Amino acid sequence: DIQMTQSPSTLSASVGDRVTITCRASQSINTWLAWYQQKPGKAPRLLIYEASSLESGVPSRFSGSASGTEFTLTISSLQPDDFATYYCQQYHSYSLTFGGGTKVEI
Amino acid sequence: EVQLVESGGGLVQPGESLRLSCAASGFTFSDHYMDWVRQAPGKGLEWVGRSRNKGNGYTTEYAASVRGRFTVSRDVSKNSLFLQMSSLKTEDTAVYYCARGPYCNSNFCPGPFDYWGQGILVTVFS
């Protein structure tokens, strides 16, 4: 299986901060990577697909980028609604895998 | 509006079976891959299994942790996705989500999960 290593596991930040979360794949996945946001007790929400494409309805402060097997989710200016856990997911292989998650807290 | 509604969760003992259902609406069910994803209490997301679309024969894939014990199937006439779970273990305790995978019109259709159900809790206790 392709392993997705996400860092950091926890991130402390303030409203207005620029936040960056990294996900590294154990092998090439082209750009077949998605980012999800999950709040407690809720289902995940798709934010970014194909590494850098913004899902419809997602604020433009969210962006994604790729360099080889390293992928980045950036929140340009953290808002109160953004405190949540974020997951990356590869969909390159038949066996789909998620990163371990990054909790963004105050 | 796309909706996915899971049902069938509950409490079971190790070794027992349980079938989850996911009622889908608001889109052409047969055109999309459909998946199950689970989340153990306080843990991250784990993909469980997939049913490909009609054009790909509704073929299935499974995570190694459930292969041989879990079966994903569909009833297209009822726009429903199922997860039959057998030989359940305590480590299968989780919230199980039904998720819509990509629309597919070929034999290789990479894509994320764009819609998710609200999740249903399965507890396996001894």
JSON list of N, CA and C in Angstrom, two decimals, chain B residues 38-106:
[
{"chain": "B", "resi": 38, "resn": "ARG", "atom": "N", "xyz": [-14.10, 4.21, 7.25]},
{"chain": "B", "resi": 38, "resn": "ARG", "atom": "CA", "xyz": [-14.43, 4.13, 8.68]},
{"chain": "B", "resi": 38, "resn": "ARG", "atom": "C", "xyz": [-13.44, 4.95, 9.51]},
{"chain": "B", "resi": 39, "resn": "GLN", "atom": "N", "xyz": [-13.87, 5.22, 10.74]},
{"chain": "B", "resi": 39, "resn": "GLN", "atom": "CA", "xyz": [-13.06, 6.00, 11.66]},
{"chain": "B", "resi": 39, "resn": "GLN", "atom": "C", "xyz": [-13.25, 5.45, 13.07]},
{"chain": "B", "resi": 40, "resn": "ALA", "atom": "N", "xyz": [-12.23, 4.79, 13.58]},
{"chain": "B", "resi": 40, "resn": "ALA", "atom": "CA", "xyz": [-12.28, 4.29, 14.94]},
{"chain": "B", "resi": 40, "resn": "ALA", "atom": "C", "xyz": [-12.31, 5.47, 15.91]},
{"chain": "B", "resi": 41, "resn": "PRO", "atom": "N", "xyz": [-12.84, 5.27, 17.11]},
{"chain": "B", "resi": 41, "resn": "PRO", "atom": "CA", "xyz": [-12.97, 6.37, 18.07]},
{"chain": "B", "resi": 41, "resn": "PRO", "atom": "C", "xyz": [-11.64, 7.07, 18.33]},
{"chain": "B", "resi": 42, "resn": "GLY", "atom": "N", "xyz": [-11.60, 8.38, 18.09]},
{"chain": "B", "resi": 42, "resn": "GLY", "atom": "CA", "xyz": [-10.40, 9.17, 18.32]},
{"chain": "B", "resi": 42, "resn": "GLY", "atom": "C", "xyz": [-9.27, 8.95, 17.33]},
{"chain": "B", "resi": 43, "resn": "LYS", "atom": "N", "xyz": [-9.54, 8.23, 16.26]},
{"chain": "B", "resi": 43, "resn": "LYS", "atom": "CA", "xyz": [-8.50, 7.90, 15.28]},
{"chain": "B", "resi": 43, "resn": "LYS", "atom": "C", "xyz": [-8.78, 8.56, 13.93]},
{"chain": "B", "resi": 44, "resn": "GLY", "atom": "N", "xyz": [-7.91, 8.27, 12.97]},
{"chain": "B", "resi": 44, "resn": "GLY", "atom": "CA", "xyz": [-8.04, 8.85, 11.65]},
{"chain": "B", "resi": 44, "resn": "GLY", "atom": "C", "xyz": [-8.96, 8.05, 10.74]},
{"chain": "B", "resi": 45, "resn": "LEU", "atom": "N", "xyz": [-8.98, 8.46, 9.48]},
{"chain": "B", "resi": 45, "resn": "LEU", "atom": "CA", "xyz": [-9.85, 7.84, 8.49]},
{"chain": "B", "resi": 45, "resn": "LEU", "atom": "C", "xyz": [-9.17, 6.63, 7.86]},
{"chain": "B", "resi": 46, "resn": "GLU", "atom": "N", "xyz": [-9.95, 5.58, 7.63]},
{"chain": "B", "resi": 46, "resn": "GLU", "atom": "CA", "xyz": [-9.45, 4.37, 6.98]},
{"chain": "B", "resi": 46, "resn": "GLU", "atom": "C", "xyz": [-10.42, 3.94, 5.89]},
{"chain": "B", "resi": 47, "resn": "TRP", "atom": "N", "xyz": [-9.94, 3.86, 4.66]},
{"chain": "B", "resi": 47, "resn": "TRP", "atom": "CA", "xyz": [-10.76, 3.35, 3.57]},
{"chain": "B", "resi": 47, "resn": "TRP", "atom": "C", "xyz": [-11.01, 1.86, 3.78]},
{"chain": "B", "resi": 48, "resn": "VAL", "atom": "N", "xyz": [-12.27, 1.43, 3.54]},
{"chain": "B", "resi": 48, "resn": "VAL", "atom": "CA", "xyz": [-12.67, 0.04, 3.79]},
{"chain": "B", "resi": 48, "resn": "VAL", "atom": "C", "xyz": [-12.85, -0.74, 2.50]},
{"chain": "B", "resi": 49, "resn": "GLY", "atom": "N", "xyz": [-13.64, -0.19, 1.58]},
{"chain": "B", "resi": 49, "resn": "GLY", "atom": "CA", "xyz": [-13.92, -0.94, 0.37]},
{"chain": "B", "resi": 49, "resn": "GLY", "atom": "C", "xyz": [-14.65, -0.10, -0.65]},
{"chain": "B", "resi": 50, "resn": "ARG", "atom": "N", "xyz": [-14.71, -0.61, -1.87]},
{"chain": "B", "resi": 50, "resn": "ARG", "atom": "CA", "xyz": [-15.25, 0.13, -3.01]},
{"chain": "B", "resi": 50, "resn": "ARG", "atom": "C", "xyz": [-16.08, -0.76, -3.91]},
{"chain": "B", "resi": 51, "resn": "SER", "atom": "N", "xyz": [-17.12, -0.16, -4.48]},
{"chain": "B", "resi": 51, "resn": "SER", "atom": "CA", "xyz": [-17.87, -0.75, -5.59]},
{"chain": "B", "resi": 51, "resn": "SER", "atom": "C", "xyz": [-17.69, 0.18, -6.78]},
{"chain": "B", "resi": 52, "resn": "ARG", "atom": "N", "xyz": [-17.12, -0.36, -7.86]},
{"chain": "B", "resi": 52, "resn": "ARG", "atom": "CA", "xyz": [-16.99, 0.48, -9.03]},
{"chain": "B", "resi": 52, "resn": "ARG", "atom": "C", "xyz": [-18.35, 0.67, -9.70]},
{"chain": "B", "resi": 53, "resn": "ASN", "atom": "N", "xyz": [-18.39, 1.47, -10.77]},
{"chain": "B", "resi": 53, "resn": "ASN", "atom": "CA", "xyz": [-19.65, 1.81, -11.41]},
{"chain": "B", "resi": 53, "resn": "ASN", "atom": "C", "xyz": [-20.12, 0.71, -12.36]},
{"chain": "B", "resi": 54, "resn": "LYS", "atom": "N", "xyz": [-21.28, 0.94, -12.97]},
{"chain": "B", "resi": 54, "resn": "LYS", "atom": "CA", "xyz": [-21.88, -0.05, -13.87]},
{"chain": "B", "resi": 54, "resn": "LYS", "atom": "C", "xyz": [-20.96, -0.36, -15.03]},
{"chain": "B", "resi": 55, "resn": "GLY", "atom": "N", "xyz": [-20.36, 0.65, -15.62]},
{"chain": "B", "resi": 55, "resn": "GLY", "atom": "CA", "xyz": [-19.47, 0.45, -16.76]},
{"chain": "B", "resi": 55, "resn": "GLY", "atom": "C", "xyz": [-18.27, -0.42, -16.44]},
{"chain": "B", "resi": 56, "resn": "ASN", "atom": "N", "xyz": [-17.91, -0.50, -15.19]},
{"chain": "B", "resi": 56, "resn": "ASN", "atom": "CA", "xyz": [-16.81, -1.36, -14.74]},
{"chain": "B", "resi": 56, "resn": "ASN", "atom": "C", "xyz": [-17.33, -2.58, -13.98]},
{"chain": "B", "resi": 57, "resn": "GLY", "atom": "N", "xyz": [-18.57, -2.92, -14.25]},
{"chain": "B", "resi": 57, "resn": "GLY", "atom": "CA", "xyz": [-19.13, -4.17, -13.77]},
{"chain": "B", "resi": 57, "resn": "GLY", "atom": "C", "xyz": [-19.37, -4.25, -12.28]},
{"chain": "B", "resi": 58, "resn": "TYR", "atom": "N", "xyz": [-19.42, -3.09, -11.63]},
{"chain": "B", "resi": 58, "resn": "TYR", "atom": "CA", "xyz": [-19.62, -3.05, -10.17]},
{"chain": "B", "resi": 58, "resn": "TYR", "atom": "C", "xyz": [-18.56, -3.91, -9.45]},
{"chain": "B", "resi": 59, "resn": "THR", "atom": "N", "xyz": [-17.39, -4.00, -10.01]},
{"chain": "B", "resi": 59, "resn": "THR", "atom": "CA", "xyz": [-16.33, -4.76, -9.34]},
{"chain": "B", "resi": 59, "resn": "THR", "atom": "C", "xyz": [-15.93, -4.08, -8.04]},
{"chain": "B", "resi": 60, "resn": "THR", "atom": "N", "xyz": [-15.29, -4.85, -7.17]},
{"chain": "B", "resi": 60, "resn": "THR", "atom": "CA", "xyz": [-15.02, -4.37, -5.82]},
{"chain": "B", "resi": 60, "resn": "THR", "atom": "C", "xyz": [-13.53, -4.44, -5.47]},
{"chain": "B", "resi": 61, "resn": "GLU", "atom": "N", "xyz": [-13.14, -3.62, -4.52]},
{"chain": "B", "resi": 61, "resn": "GLU", "atom": "CA", "xyz": [-11.80, -3.62, -3.93]},
{"chain": "B", "resi": 61, "resn": "GLU", "atom": "C", "xyz": [-11.95, -3.48, -2.43]},
{"chain": "B", "resi": 62, "resn": "TYR", "atom": "N", "xyz": [-10.97, -4.01, -1.68]},
{"chain": "B", "resi": 62, "resn": "TYR", "atom": "CA", "xyz": [-11.04, -3.97, -0.23]},
{"chain": "B", "resi": 62, "resn": "TYR", "atom": "C", "xyz": [-9.69, -3.64, 0.38]},
{"chain": "B", "resi": 63, "resn": "ALA", "atom": "N", "xyz": [-9.75, -3.01, 1.54]},
{"chain": "B", "resi": 63, "resn": "ALA", "atom": "CA", "xyz": [-8.55, -2.85, 2.34]},
{"chain": "B", "resi": 63, "resn": "ALA", "atom": "C", "xyz": [-8.11, -4.21, 2.87]},
{"chain": "B", "resi": 64, "resn": "ALA", "atom": "N", "xyz": [-6.81, -4.37, 3.06]},
{"chain": "B", "resi": 64, "resn": "ALA", "atom": "CA", "xyz": [-6.28, -5.66, 3.52]},
{"chain": "B", "resi": 64, "resn": "ALA", "atom": "C", "xyz": [-6.88, -6.06, 4.87]},
{"chain": "B", "resi": 65, "resn": "SER", "atom": "N", "xyz": [-7.19, -5.07, 5.71]},
{"chain": "B", "resi": 65, "resn": "SER", "atom": "CA", "xyz": [-7.68, -5.34, 7.07]},
{"chain": "B", "resi": 65, "resn": "SER", "atom": "C", "xyz": [-9.07, -5.98, 7.09]},
{"chain": "B", "resi": 66, "resn": "VAL", "atom": "N", "xyz": [-9.81, -5.88, 5.98]},
{"chain": "B", "resi": 66, "resn": "VAL", "atom": "CA", "xyz": [-11.18, -6.41, 5.97]},
{"chain": "B", "resi": 66, "resn": "VAL", "atom": "C", "xyz": [-11.40, -7.43, 4.85]},
{"chain": "B", "resi": 67, "resn": "ARG", "atom": "N", "xyz": [-10.42, -7.58, 3.97]},
{"chain": "B", "resi": 67, "resn": "ARG", "atom": "CA", "xyz": [-10.58, -8.50, 2.83]},
{"chain": "B", "resi": 67, "resn": "ARG", "atom": "C", "xyz": [-10.87, -9.91, 3.32]},
{"chain": "B", "resi": 68, "resn": "GLY", "atom": "N", "xyz": [-11.90, -10.50, 2.72]},
{"chain": "B", "resi": 68, "resn": "GLY", "atom": "CA", "xyz": [-12.31, -11.86, 3.12]},
{"chain": "B", "resi": 68, "resn": "GLY", "atom": "C", "xyz": [-13.37, -11.87, 4.21]},
{"chain": "B", "resi": 69, "resn": "ARG", "atom": "N", "xyz": [-13.58, -10.74, 4.88]},
{"chain": "B", "resi": 69, "resn": "ARG", "atom": "CA", "xyz": [-14.60, -10.65, 5.94]},
{"chain": "B", "resi": 69, "resn": "ARG", "atom": "C", "xyz": [-15.73, -9.70, 5.55]},
{"chain": "B", "resi": 70, "resn": "PHE", "atom": "N", "xyz": [-15.43, -8.67, 4.80]},
{"chain": "B", "resi": 70, "resn": "PHE", "atom": "CA", "xyz": [-16.41, -7.66, 4.43]},
{"chain": "B", "resi": 70, "resn": "PHE", "atom": "C", "xyz": [-16.72, -7.78, 2.93]},
{"chain": "B", "resi": 71, "resn": "THR", "atom": "N", "xyz": [-17.97, -7.46, 2.56]},
{"chain": "B", "resi": 71, "resn": "THR", "atom": "CA", "xyz": [-18.38, -7.48, 1.15]},
{"chain": "B", "resi": 71, "resn": "THR", "atom": "C", "xyz": [-19.19, -6.22, 0.86]},
{"chain": "B", "resi": 72, "resn": "VAL", "atom": "N", "xyz": [-18.80, -5.52, -0.19]},
{"chain": "B", "resi": 72, "resn": "VAL", "atom": "CA", "xyz": [-19.52, -4.35, -0.66]},
{"chain": "B", "resi": 72, "resn": "VAL", "atom": "C", "xyz": [-20.40, -4.76, -1.83]},
{"chain": "B", "resi": 73, "resn": "SER", "atom": "N", "xyz": [-21.65, -4.31, -1.81]},
{"chain": "B", "resi": 73, "resn": "SER", "atom": "CA", "xyz": [-22.56, -4.64, -2.91]},
{"chain": "B", "resi": 73, "resn": "SER", "atom": "C", "xyz": [-23.54, -3.49, -3.10]},
{"chain": "B", "resi": 74, "resn": "ARG", "atom": "N", "xyz": [-24.30, -3.58, -4.19]},
{"chain": "B", "resi": 74, "resn": "ARG", "atom": "CA", "xyz": [-25.31, -2.57, -4.49]},
{"chain": "B", "resi": 74, "resn": "ARG", "atom": "C", "xyz": [-26.64, -3.22, -4.86]},
{"chain": "B", "resi": 75, "resn": "ASP", "atom": "N", "xyz": [-27.72, -2.49, -4.61]},
{"chain": "B", "resi": 75, "resn": "ASP", "atom": "CA", "xyz": [-29.02, -2.78, -5.21]},
{"chain": "B", "resi": 75, "resn": "ASP", "atom": "C", "xyz": [-29.36, -1.54, -6.04]},
{"chain": "B", "resi": 76, "resn": "VAL", "atom": "N", "xyz": [-29.09, -1.63, -7.34]},
{"chain": "B", "resi": 76, "resn": "VAL", "atom": "CA", "xyz": [-29.25, -0.45, -8.18]},
{"chain": "B", "resi": 76, "resn": "VAL", "atom": "C", "xyz": [-30.71, -0.03, -8.26]},
{"chain": "B", "resi": 77, "resn": "SER", "atom": "N", "xyz": [-31.62, -0.99, -8.20]},
{"chain": "B", "resi": 77, "resn": "SER", "atom": "CA", "xyz": [-33.04, -0.68, -8.29]},
{"chain": "B", "resi": 77, "resn": "SER", "atom": "C", "xyz": [-33.50, 0.18, -7.11]},
{"chain": "B", "resi": 78, "resn": "LYS", "atom": "N", "xyz": [-32.77, 0.10, -5.99]},
{"chain": "B", "resi": 78, "resn": "LYS", "atom": "CA", "xyz": [-33.12, 0.86, -4.79]},
{"chain": "B", "resi": 78, "resn": "LYS", "atom": "C", "xyz": [-32.10, 1.96, -4.49]},
{"chain": "B", "resi": 79, "resn": "ASN", "atom": "N", "xyz": [-31.16, 2.17, -5.42]},
{"chain": "B", "resi": 79, "resn": "ASN", "atom": "CA", "xyz": [-30.10, 3.16, -5.20]},
{"chain": "B", "resi": 79, "resn": "ASN", "atom": "C", "xyz": [-29.46, 3.00, -3.82]},
{"chain": "B", "resi": 80, "resn": "SER", "atom": "N", "xyz": [-29.13, 1.77, -3.51]},
{"chain": "B", "resi": 80, "resn": "SER", "atom": "CA", "xyz": [-28.57, 1.47, -2.19]},
{"chain": "B", "resi": 80, "resn": "SER", "atom": "C", "xyz": [-27.24, 0.76, -2.29]},
{"chain": "B", "resi": 81, "resn": "LEU", "atom": "N", "xyz": [-26.35, 1.12, -1.37]},
{"chain": "B", "resi": 81, "resn": "LEU", "atom": "CA", "xyz": [-25.04, 0.50, -1.23]},
{"chain": "B", "resi": 81, "resn": "LEU", "atom": "C", "xyz": [-25.04, -0.25, 0.10]},
{"chain": "B", "resi": 82, "resn": "PHE", "atom": "N", "xyz": [-24.38, -1.40, 0.12]},
{"chain": "B", "resi": 82, "resn": "PHE", "atom": "CA", "xyz": [-24.36, -2.21, 1.33]},
{"chain": "B", "resi": 82, "resn": "PHE", "atom": "C", "xyz": [-22.92, -2.55, 1.72]},
{"chain": "B", "resi": 83, "resn": "LEU", "atom": "N", "xyz": [-22.75, -2.79, 3.01]},
{"chain": "B", "resi": 83, "resn": "LEU", "atom": "CA", "xyz": [-21.49, -3.34, 3.52]},
{"chain": "B", "resi": 83, "resn": "LEU", "atom": "C", "xyz": [-21.87, -4.49, 4.44]},
{"chain": "B", "resi": 84, "resn": "GLN", "atom": "N", "xyz": [-21.64, -5.71, 3.94]},
{"chain": "B", "resi": 84, "resn": "GLN", "atom": "CA", "xyz": [-21.86, -6.90, 4.76]},
{"chain": "B", "resi": 84, "resn": "GLN", "atom": "C", "xyz": [-20.59, -7.20, 5.53]},
{"chain": "B", "resi": 85, "resn": "MET", "atom": "N", "xyz": [-20.68, -7.17, 6.85]},
{"chain": "B", "resi": 85, "resn": "MET", "atom": "CA", "xyz": [-19.52, -7.40, 7.69]},
{"chain": "B", "resi": 85, "resn": "MET", "atom": "C", "xyz": [-19.70, -8.70, 8.46]},
{"chain": "B", "resi": 86, "resn": "SER", "atom": "N", "xyz": [-18.73, -9.58, 8.35]},
{"chain": "B", "resi": 86, "resn": "SER", "atom": "CA", "xyz": [-18.80, -10.84, 9.08]},
{"chain": "B", "resi": 86, "resn": "SER", "atom": "C", "xyz": [-17.52, -11.04, 9.88]},
{"chain": "B", "resi": 87, "resn": "SER", "atom": "N", "xyz": [-17.54, -12.02, 10.76]},
{"chain": "B", "resi": 87, "resn": "SER", "atom": "CA", "xyz": [-16.40, -12.31, 11.64]},
{"chain": "B", "resi": 87, "resn": "SER", "atom": "C", "xyz": [-15.85, -11.02, 12.25]},
{"chain": "B", "resi": 88, "resn": "LEU", "atom": "N", "xyz": [-16.76, -10.24, 12.80]},
{"chain": "B", "resi": 88, "resn": "LEU", "atom": "CA", "xyz": [-16.37, -8.93, 13.32]},
{"chain": "B", "resi": 88, "resn": "LEU", "atom": "C", "xyz": [-15.41, -9.04, 14.50]},
{"chain": "B", "resi": 89, "resn": "LYS", "atom": "N", "xyz": [-14.50, -8.08, 14.57]},
{"chain": "B", "resi": 89, "resn": "LYS", "atom": "CA", "xyz": [-13.50, -8.03, 15.63]},
{"chain": "B", "resi": 89, "resn": "LYS", "atom": "C", "xyz": [-13.68, -6.72, 16.40]},
{"chain": "B", "resi": 90, "resn": "THR", "atom": "N", "xyz": [-13.13, -6.67, 17.61]},
{"chain": "B", "resi": 90, "resn": "THR", "atom": "CA", "xyz": [-13.25, -5.45, 18.40]},
{"chain": "B", "resi": 90, "resn": "THR", "atom": "C", "xyz": [-12.61, -4.26, 17.67]},
{"chain": "B", "resi": 91, "resn": "GLU", "atom": "N", "xyz": [-11.57, -4.53, 16.89]},
{"chain": "B", "resi": 91, "resn": "GLU", "atom": "CA", "xyz": [-10.91, -3.44, 16.15]},
{"chain": "B", "resi": 91, "resn": "GLU", "atom": "C", "xyz": [-11.72, -2.92, 14.97]},
{"chain": "B", "resi": 92, "resn": "ASP", "atom": "N", "xyz": [-12.86, -3.54, 14.68]},
{"chain": "B", "resi": 92, "resn": "ASP", "atom": "CA", "xyz": [-13.76, -3.01, 13.65]},
{"chain": "B", "resi": 92, "resn": "ASP", "atom": "C", "xyz": [-14.69, -1.94, 14.21]},
{"chain": "B", "resi": 93, "resn": "THR", "atom": "N", "xyz": [-14.64, -1.71, 15.51]},
{"chain": "B", "resi": 93, "resn": "THR", "atom": "CA", "xyz": [-15.45, -0.66, 16.12]},
{"chain": "B", "resi": 93, "resn": "THR", "atom": "C", "xyz": [-15.08, 0.69, 15.51]},
{"chain": "B", "resi": 94, "resn": "ALA", "atom": "N", "xyz": [-16.08, 1.37, 14.96]},
{"chain": "B", "resi": 94, "resn": "ALA", "atom": "CA", "xyz": [-15.81, 2.62, 14.25]},
{"chain": "B", "resi": 94, "resn": "ALA", "atom": "C", "xyz": [-17.12, 3.25, 13.81]},
{"chain": "B", "resi": 95, "resn": "VAL", "atom": "N", "xyz": [-17.03, 4.51, 13.42]},
{"chain": "B", "resi": 95, "resn": "VAL", "atom": "CA", "xyz": [-18.09, 5.14, 12.64]},
{"chain": "B", "resi": 95, "resn": "VAL", "atom": "C", "xyz": [-17.81, 4.80, 11.18]},
{"chain": "B", "resi": 96, "resn": "TYR", "atom": "N", "xyz": [-18.82, 4.29, 10.49]},
{"chain": "B", "resi": 96, "resn": "TYR", "atom": "CA", "xyz": [-18.68, 3.90, 9.09]},
{"chain": "B", "resi": 96, "resn": "TYR", "atom": "C", "xyz": [-19.40, 4.94, 8.23]},
{"chain": "B", "resi": 97, "resn": "TYR", "atom": "N", "xyz": [-18.67, 5.47, 7.26]},
{"chain": "B", "resi": 97, "resn": "TYR", "atom": "CA", "xyz": [-19.21, 6.45, 6.33]},
{"chain": "B", "resi": 97, "resn": "TYR", "atom": "C", "xyz": [-19.36, 5.83, 4.94]},
{"chain": "B", "resi": 98, "resn": "CYS", "atom": "N", "xyz": [-20.46, 6.14, 4.31]},
{"chain": "B", "resi": 98, "resn": "CYS", "atom": "CA", "xyz": [-20.67, 5.89, 2.89]},
{"chain": "B", "resi": 98, "resn": "CYS", "atom": "C", "xyz": [-20.19, 7.15, 2.17]},
{"chain": "B", "resi": 99, "resn": "ALA", "atom": "N", "xyz": [-19.45, 6.99, 1.09]},
{"chain": "B", "resi": 99, "resn": "ALA", "atom": "CA", "xyz": [-18.92, 8.14, 0.38]},
{"chain": "B", "resi": 99, "resn": "ALA", "atom": "C", "xyz": [-19.05, 7.94, -1.12]},
{"chain": "B", "resi": 100, "resn": "ARG", "atom": "N", "xyz": [-19.35, 9.01, -1.83]},
{"chain": "B", "resi": 100, "resn": "ARG", "atom": "CA", "xyz": [-19.45, 8.94, -3.28]},
{"chain": "B", "resi": 100, "resn": "ARG", "atom": "C", "xyz": [-18.07, 9.13, -3.89]},
{"chain": "B", "resi": 101, "resn": "GLY", "atom": "N", "xyz": [-17.69, 8.17, -4.72]},
{"chain": "B", "resi": 101, "resn": "GLY", "atom": "CA", "xyz": [-16.44, 8.26, -5.45]},
{"chain": "B", "resi": 101, "resn": "GLY", "atom": "C", "xyz": [-16.66, 8.93, -6.79]},
{"chain": "B", "resi": 102, "resn": "PRO", "atom": "N", "xyz": [-15.68, 8.82, -7.67]},
{"chain": "B", "resi": 102, "resn": "PRO", "atom": "CA", "xyz": [-15.75, 9.56, -8.93]},
{"chain": "B", "resi": 102, "resn": "PRO", "atom": "C", "xyz": [-16.80, 9.03, -9.90]},
{"chain": "B", "resi": 103, "resn": "TYR", "atom": "N", "xyz": [-17.32, 9.94, -10.72]},
{"chain": "B", "resi": 103, "resn": "TYR", "atom": "CA", "xyz": [-18.07, 9.58, -11.92]},
{"chain": "B", "resi": 103, "resn": "TYR", "atom": "C", "xyz": [-17.08, 8.90, -12.85]},
{"chain": "B", "resi": 104, "resn": "CYS", "atom": "N", "xyz": [-17.51, 7.87, -13.54]},
{"chain": "B", "resi": 104, "resn": "CYS", "atom": "CA", "xyz": [-16.56, 7.11, -14.34]},
{"chain": "B", "resi": 104, "resn": "CYS", "atom": "C", "xyz": [-17.13, 6.78, -15.71]},
{"chain": "B", "resi": 105, "resn": "ASN", "atom": "N", "xyz": [-16.38, 7.09, -16.76]},
{"chain": "B", "resi": 105, "resn": "ASN", "atom": "CA", "xyz": [-16.79, 6.71, -18.12]},
{"chain": "B", "resi": 105, "resn": "ASN", "atom": "C", "xyz": [-15.65, 6.02, -18.87]},
{"chain": "B", "resi": 106, "resn": "SER", "atom": "N", "xyz": [-14.75, 5.44, -18.10]},
{"chain": "B", "resi": 106, "resn": "SER", "atom": "CA", "xyz": [-13.66, 4.68, -18.70]},
{"chain": "B", "resi": 106, "resn": "SER", "atom": "C", "xyz": [-13.28, 3.57, -17.72]}
]
